[in-house]
GROMACS .gro file of C-alpha atoms in nm:
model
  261
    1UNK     CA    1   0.610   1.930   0.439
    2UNK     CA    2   0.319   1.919   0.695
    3UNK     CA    3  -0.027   1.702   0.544
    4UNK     CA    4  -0.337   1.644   0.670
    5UNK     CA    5  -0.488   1.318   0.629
    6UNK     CA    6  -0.865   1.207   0.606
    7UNK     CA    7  -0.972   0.851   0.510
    8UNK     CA    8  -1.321   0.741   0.530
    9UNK     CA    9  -1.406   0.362   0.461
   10UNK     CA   10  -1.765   0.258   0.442
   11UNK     CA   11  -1.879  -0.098   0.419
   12UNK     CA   12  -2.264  -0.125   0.355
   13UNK     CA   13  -2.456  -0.482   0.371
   14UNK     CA   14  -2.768  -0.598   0.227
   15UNK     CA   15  -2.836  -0.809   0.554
   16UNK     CA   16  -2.720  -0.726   0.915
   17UNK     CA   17  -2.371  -0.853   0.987
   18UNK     CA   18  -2.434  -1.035   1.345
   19UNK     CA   19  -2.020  -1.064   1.380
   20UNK     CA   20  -1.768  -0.900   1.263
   21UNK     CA   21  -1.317  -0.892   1.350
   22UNK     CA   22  -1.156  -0.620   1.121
   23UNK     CA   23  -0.775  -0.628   1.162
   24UNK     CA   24  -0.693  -0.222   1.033
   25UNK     CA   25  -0.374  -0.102   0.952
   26UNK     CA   26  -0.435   0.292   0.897
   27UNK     CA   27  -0.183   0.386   1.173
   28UNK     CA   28   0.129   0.511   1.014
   29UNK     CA   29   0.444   0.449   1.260
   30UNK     CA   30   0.719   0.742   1.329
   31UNK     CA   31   1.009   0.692   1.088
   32UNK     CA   32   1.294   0.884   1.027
   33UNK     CA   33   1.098   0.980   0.690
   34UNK     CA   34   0.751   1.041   0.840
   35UNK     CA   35   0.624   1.236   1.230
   36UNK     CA   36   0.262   1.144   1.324
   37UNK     CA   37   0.105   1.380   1.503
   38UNK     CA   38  -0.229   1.388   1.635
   39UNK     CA   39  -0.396   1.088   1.464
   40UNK     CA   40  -0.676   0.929   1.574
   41UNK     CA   41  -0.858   0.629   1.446
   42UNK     CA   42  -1.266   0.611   1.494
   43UNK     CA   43  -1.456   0.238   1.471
   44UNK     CA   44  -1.804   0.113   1.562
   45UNK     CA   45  -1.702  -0.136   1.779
   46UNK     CA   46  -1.420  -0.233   2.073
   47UNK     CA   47  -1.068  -0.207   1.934
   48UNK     CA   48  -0.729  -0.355   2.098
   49UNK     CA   49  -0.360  -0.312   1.929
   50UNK     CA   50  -0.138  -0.506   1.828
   51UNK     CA   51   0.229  -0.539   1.579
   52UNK     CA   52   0.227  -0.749   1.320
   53UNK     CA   53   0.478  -0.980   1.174
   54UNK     CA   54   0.604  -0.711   0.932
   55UNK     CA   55   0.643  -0.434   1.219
   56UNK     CA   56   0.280  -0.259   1.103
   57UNK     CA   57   0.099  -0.121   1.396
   58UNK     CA   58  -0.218  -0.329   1.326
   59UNK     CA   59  -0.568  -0.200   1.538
   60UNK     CA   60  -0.793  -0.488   1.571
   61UNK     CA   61  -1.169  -0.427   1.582
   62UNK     CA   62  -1.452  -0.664   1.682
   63UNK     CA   63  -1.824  -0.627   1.642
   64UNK     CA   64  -2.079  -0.831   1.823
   65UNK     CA   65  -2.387  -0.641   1.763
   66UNK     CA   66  -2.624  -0.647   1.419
   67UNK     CA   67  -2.524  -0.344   1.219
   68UNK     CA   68  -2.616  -0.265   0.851
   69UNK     CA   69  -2.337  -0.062   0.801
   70UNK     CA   70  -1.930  -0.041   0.914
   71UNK     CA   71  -1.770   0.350   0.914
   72UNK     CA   72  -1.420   0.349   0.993
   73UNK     CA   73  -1.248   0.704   0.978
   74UNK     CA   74  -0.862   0.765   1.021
   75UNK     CA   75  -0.705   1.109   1.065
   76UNK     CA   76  -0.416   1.303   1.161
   77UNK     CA   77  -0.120   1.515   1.082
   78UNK     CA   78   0.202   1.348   0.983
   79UNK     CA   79   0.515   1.580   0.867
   80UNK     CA   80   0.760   1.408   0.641
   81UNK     CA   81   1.116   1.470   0.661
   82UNK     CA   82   1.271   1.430   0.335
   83UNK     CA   83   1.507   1.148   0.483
   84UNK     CA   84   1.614   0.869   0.263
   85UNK     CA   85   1.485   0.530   0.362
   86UNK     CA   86   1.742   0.300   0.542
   87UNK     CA   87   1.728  -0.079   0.664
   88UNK     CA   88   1.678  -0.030   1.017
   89UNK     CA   89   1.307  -0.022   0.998
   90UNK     CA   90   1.229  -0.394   0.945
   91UNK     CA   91   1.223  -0.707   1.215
   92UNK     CA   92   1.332  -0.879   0.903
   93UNK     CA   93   1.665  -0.934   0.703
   94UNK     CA   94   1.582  -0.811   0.360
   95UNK     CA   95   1.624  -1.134   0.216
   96UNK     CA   96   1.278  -1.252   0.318
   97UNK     CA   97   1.114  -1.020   0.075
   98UNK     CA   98   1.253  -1.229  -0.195
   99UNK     CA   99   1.006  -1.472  -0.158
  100UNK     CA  100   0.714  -1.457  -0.425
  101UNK     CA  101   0.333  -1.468  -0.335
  102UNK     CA  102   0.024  -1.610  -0.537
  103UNK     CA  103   0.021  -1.237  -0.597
  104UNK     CA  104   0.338  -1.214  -0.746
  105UNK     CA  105   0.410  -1.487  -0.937
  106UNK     CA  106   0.595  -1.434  -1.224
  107UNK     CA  107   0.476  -1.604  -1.526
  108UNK     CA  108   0.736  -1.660  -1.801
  109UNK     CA  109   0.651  -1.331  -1.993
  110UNK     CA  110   0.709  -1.150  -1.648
  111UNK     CA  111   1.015  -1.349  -1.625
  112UNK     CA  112   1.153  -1.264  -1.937
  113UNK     CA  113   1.105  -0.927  -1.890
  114UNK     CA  114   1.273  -0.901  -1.579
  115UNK     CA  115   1.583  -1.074  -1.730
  116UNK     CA  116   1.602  -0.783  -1.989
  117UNK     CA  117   1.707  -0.548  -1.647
  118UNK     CA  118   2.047  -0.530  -1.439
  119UNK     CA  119   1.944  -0.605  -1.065
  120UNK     CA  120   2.095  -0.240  -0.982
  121UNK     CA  121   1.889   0.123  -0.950
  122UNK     CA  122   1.919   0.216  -1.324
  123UNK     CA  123   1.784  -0.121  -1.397
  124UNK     CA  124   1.532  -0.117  -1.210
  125UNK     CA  125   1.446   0.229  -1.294
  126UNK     CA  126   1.430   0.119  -1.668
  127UNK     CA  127   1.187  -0.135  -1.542
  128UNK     CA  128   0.960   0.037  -1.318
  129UNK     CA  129   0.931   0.282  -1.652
  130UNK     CA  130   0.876  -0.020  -1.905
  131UNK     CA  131   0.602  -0.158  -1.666
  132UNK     CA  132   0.435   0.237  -1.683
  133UNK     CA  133   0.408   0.207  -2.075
  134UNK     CA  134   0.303  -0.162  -2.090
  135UNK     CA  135  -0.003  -0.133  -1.835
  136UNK     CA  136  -0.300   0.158  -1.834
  137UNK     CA  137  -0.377   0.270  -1.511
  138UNK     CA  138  -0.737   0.192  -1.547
  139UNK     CA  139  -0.912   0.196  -1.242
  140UNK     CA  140  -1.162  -0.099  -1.189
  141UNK     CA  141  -1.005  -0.330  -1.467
  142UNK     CA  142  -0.907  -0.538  -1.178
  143UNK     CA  143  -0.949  -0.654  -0.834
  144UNK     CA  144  -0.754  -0.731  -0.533
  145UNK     CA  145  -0.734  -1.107  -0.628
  146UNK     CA  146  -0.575  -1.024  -0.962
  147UNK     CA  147  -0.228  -1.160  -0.958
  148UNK     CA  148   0.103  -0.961  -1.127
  149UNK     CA  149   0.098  -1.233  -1.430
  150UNK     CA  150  -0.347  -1.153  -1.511
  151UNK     CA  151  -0.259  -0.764  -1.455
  152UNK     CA  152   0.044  -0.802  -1.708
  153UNK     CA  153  -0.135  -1.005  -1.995
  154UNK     CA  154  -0.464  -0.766  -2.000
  155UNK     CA  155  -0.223  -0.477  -1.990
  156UNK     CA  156  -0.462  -0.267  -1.755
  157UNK     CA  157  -0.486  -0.232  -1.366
  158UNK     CA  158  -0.401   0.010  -1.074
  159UNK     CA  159  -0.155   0.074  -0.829
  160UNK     CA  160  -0.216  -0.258  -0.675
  161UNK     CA  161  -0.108  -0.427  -0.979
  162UNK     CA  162   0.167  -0.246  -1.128
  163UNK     CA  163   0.336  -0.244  -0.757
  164UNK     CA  164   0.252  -0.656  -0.773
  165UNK     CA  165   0.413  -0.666  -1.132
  166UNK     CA  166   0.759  -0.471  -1.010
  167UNK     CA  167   0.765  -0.711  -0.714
  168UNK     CA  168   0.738  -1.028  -0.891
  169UNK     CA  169   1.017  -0.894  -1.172
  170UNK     CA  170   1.317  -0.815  -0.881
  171UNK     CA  171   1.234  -1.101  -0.663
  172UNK     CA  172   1.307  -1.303  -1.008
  173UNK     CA  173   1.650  -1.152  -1.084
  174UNK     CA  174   1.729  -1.178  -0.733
  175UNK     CA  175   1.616  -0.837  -0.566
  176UNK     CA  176   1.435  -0.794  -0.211
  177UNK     CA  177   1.157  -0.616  -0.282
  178UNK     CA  178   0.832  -0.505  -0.039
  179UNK     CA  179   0.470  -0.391  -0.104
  180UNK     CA  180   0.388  -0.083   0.092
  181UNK     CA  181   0.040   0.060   0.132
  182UNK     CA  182  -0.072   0.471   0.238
  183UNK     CA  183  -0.148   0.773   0.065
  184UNK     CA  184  -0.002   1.096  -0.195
  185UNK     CA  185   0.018   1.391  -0.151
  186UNK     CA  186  -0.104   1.572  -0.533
  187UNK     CA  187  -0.175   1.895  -0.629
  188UNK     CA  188  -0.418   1.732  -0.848
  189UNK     CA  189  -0.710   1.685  -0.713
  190UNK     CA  190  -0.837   1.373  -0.954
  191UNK     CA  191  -0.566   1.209  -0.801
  192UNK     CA  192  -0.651   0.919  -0.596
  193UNK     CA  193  -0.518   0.969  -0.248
  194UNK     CA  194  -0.519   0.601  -0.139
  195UNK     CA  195  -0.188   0.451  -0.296
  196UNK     CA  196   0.040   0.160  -0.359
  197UNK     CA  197   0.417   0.124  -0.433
  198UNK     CA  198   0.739  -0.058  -0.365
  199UNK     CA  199   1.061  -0.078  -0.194
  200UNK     CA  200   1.357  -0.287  -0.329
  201UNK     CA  201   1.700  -0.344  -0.134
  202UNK     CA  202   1.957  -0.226  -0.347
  203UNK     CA  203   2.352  -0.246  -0.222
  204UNK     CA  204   2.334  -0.141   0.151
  205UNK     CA  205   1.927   0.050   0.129
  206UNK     CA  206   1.591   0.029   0.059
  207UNK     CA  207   1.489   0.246  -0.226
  208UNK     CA  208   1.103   0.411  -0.379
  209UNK     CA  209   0.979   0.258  -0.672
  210UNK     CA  210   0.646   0.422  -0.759
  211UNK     CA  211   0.561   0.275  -1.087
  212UNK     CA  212   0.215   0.447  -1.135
  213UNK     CA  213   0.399   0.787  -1.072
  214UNK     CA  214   0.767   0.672  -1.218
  215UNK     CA  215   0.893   0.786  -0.937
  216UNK     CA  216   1.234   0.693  -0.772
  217UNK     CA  217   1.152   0.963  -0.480
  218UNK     CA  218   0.909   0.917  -0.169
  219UNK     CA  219   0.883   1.305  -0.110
  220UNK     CA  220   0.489   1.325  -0.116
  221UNK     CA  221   0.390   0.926   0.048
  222UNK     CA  222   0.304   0.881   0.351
  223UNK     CA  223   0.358   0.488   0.487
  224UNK     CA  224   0.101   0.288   0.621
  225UNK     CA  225   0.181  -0.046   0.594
  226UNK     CA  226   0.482  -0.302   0.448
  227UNK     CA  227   0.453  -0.657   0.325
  228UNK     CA  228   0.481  -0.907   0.104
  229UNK     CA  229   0.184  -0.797  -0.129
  230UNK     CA  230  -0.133  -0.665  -0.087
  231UNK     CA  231  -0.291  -0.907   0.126
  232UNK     CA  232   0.008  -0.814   0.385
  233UNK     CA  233  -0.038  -0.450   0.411
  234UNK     CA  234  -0.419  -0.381   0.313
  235UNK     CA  235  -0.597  -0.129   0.507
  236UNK     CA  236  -0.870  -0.296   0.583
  237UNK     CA  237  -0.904  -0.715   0.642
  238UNK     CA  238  -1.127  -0.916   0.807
  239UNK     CA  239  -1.446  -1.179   0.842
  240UNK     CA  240  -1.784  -1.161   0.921
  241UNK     CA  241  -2.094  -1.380   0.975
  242UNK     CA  242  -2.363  -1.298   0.749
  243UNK     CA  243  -2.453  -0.964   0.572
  244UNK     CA  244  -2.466  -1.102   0.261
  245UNK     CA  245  -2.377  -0.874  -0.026
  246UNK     CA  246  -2.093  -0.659   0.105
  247UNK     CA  247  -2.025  -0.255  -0.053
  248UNK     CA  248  -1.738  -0.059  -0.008
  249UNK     CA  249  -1.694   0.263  -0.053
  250UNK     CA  250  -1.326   0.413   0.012
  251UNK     CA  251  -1.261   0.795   0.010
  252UNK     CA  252  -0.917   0.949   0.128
  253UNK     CA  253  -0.801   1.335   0.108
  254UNK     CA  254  -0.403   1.447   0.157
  255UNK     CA  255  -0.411   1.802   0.180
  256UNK     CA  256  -0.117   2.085   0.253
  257UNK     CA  257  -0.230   2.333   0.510
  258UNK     CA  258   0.047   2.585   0.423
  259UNK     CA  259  -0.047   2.569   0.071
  260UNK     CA  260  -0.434   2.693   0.166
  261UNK     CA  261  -0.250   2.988   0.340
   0.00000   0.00000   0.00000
C-alpha cells in the first residue's frame, strides 16, 4: 500500500524566541517493512543530520534569529511492504530495551498485573487487550510527563500512555520491549494520524503491539522513530531562550492515493 504523508507542527510564542536547537525526528528510514520516497522536511532555520543512539535519523535545526512563530512541515510518500519485523534493524541487542524509564515505571498495581500474563505472544496479546478495557482513550487527560503508573491509576490517557503502560508490564516479566513513534493509516477520518505503539522481542523477533488499536499487525504504521519511551523517539525536542508561553499545534494527514482513484 502506497500513503501520502503530511505533518504540520506549529509552535506559537507569546514573546520572540531569540534562540532556538530543535532536534526532529520526522524522517522515517527504509526498512524491509517501509520505502520512503520523495520526502522532504521544511524548517525556518539551518538544519544538519545526524543518527542517534537508537539508529533514528535525527535532523537537527538551529535558530538564531527572533521569530514569533516555529512551522515545521514533513512530507513524502512511503510504500509499506507487508514484511514482518525482524531484529536486524537495531545497533542494540534487544536486551537493552528491558531497562525501565521514569516513564515506565511500574508501580505495584502495574506489576501485579503484568504477573497475571505469560511472557509469550498470547500473553501479551491478553495484556495489550486488558490494558484497552482498563484505560479510555481520552485525548488531553494527560501529558507527555505523565508516567505509565499516573496513566494507569486515573484510567484515562492516549497513545502515549497506553504504549508507556505495555512497556513498563513486559520489561517487568522479563520482555524487551521499545516505544516507537509515526503515523496510521485510517479510513476514518476522526482518527488521529500522529500515533504511538510498541515492539516487544518475543523468541527470535520483534513483534506490533498497538494497544489503542488492539492490534498485533503493523499493516497501516508507518515508523518514525524507536526508543526507550517517549522522550526517546518524540518528533519534536528541543530548548529555547525566551518566548515565554509556548503553543503547539500538531496536525498530520495519512492518505491512500489509489483509494481517491
Amino acid at each position: 500500500m502506497r500513503l501520502h504523508i503530511r505533518h504540520e507542527t506549529r509552535y506559537t510564542y507569546e514573546a520572540p524566541v531569540s534562540d532556538s536547537i530543535q532536534y526532529i525526528r520526522l524522517t522515517p528510514r527504509n526498512t524491509p517493512q517501509q520505502r520512503i520516497h520523495d520526502w522532504h522536511l521544511e524548517t525556518p532555520g539551518e538544519t544538519s543530520q545526524m543518527v542517534d543512539g537508537f539508529g533514528n535519523l535525527v535532523t537537527v535545526m538551529t535558530l538564531d534569529k527572533a521569530v514569533n512563530e516555529i512551522l515545521l512541515t514533513a512530507e513524502g510518500i512511503v510504500d509499506l511492504t507487508g514484511k514482518p519485523l525482524t531484529r536486524d534493524d537495531s545497533p542494540f541487542p534487544p536486551e537493552v530495551f528491558l531497562r525501565q524509564t521514569p516513564l515506565t515505571e511500574a508501580d505495584e498495581a502495574l506489576k501485579t498485573l503484568a504477573a497475571q500474563y505469560p511472557p509469550n505472544k498470547q500473553g501479551l496479546i491478553r495484556l495489550m487487550k486488558h490494558l484497552r478495557a482498563h484505560v479510555a482513550f481520552m485525548p488531553g487527560s494527560t501529558t507527555v510527563t505523565h508516567t505509565a503508573s499516573e496513566a494507569f491509576k486515573q484510567k484515562a490517557g492516549v497513545c502515549q500512555d497506553h504504549t508507556h503502560m505495555f512497556l513498563a508490564c513486559c520489561r517487568n516479566i522479563g520482555v524487551p520491549a521499545r516505544y516507537v513513534s509515526g503515523y496510521i493509516h485510517s479510513s476514518n477520518d476522526a482518527h488521529v494520524a500522529t500515533h504511538a505503539w510498541a515492539e516487544a522481542w518475543i523468541g527470535r523477533n520483534w513483534q506490533t503491539f498497538d494497544v489503542v488499536n488492539t492490534l498485533n499487525v503493523a499493516e497501516s504504521h508507518i515508523k518514525l522513530a524507536v526508543g526507550l519511551d517517549y522522550r526517546d523517539a518524540a518528533p519534536v525536542r528541543g530548548v529555547r531562550a525566551g518566548g515565554g508561553m509556548e503553543h503547539m499545534e500538531t496536525r498530520a494527514w495519512v492518505t491512500n492515493p489509489a483509494a481517491s482513484q
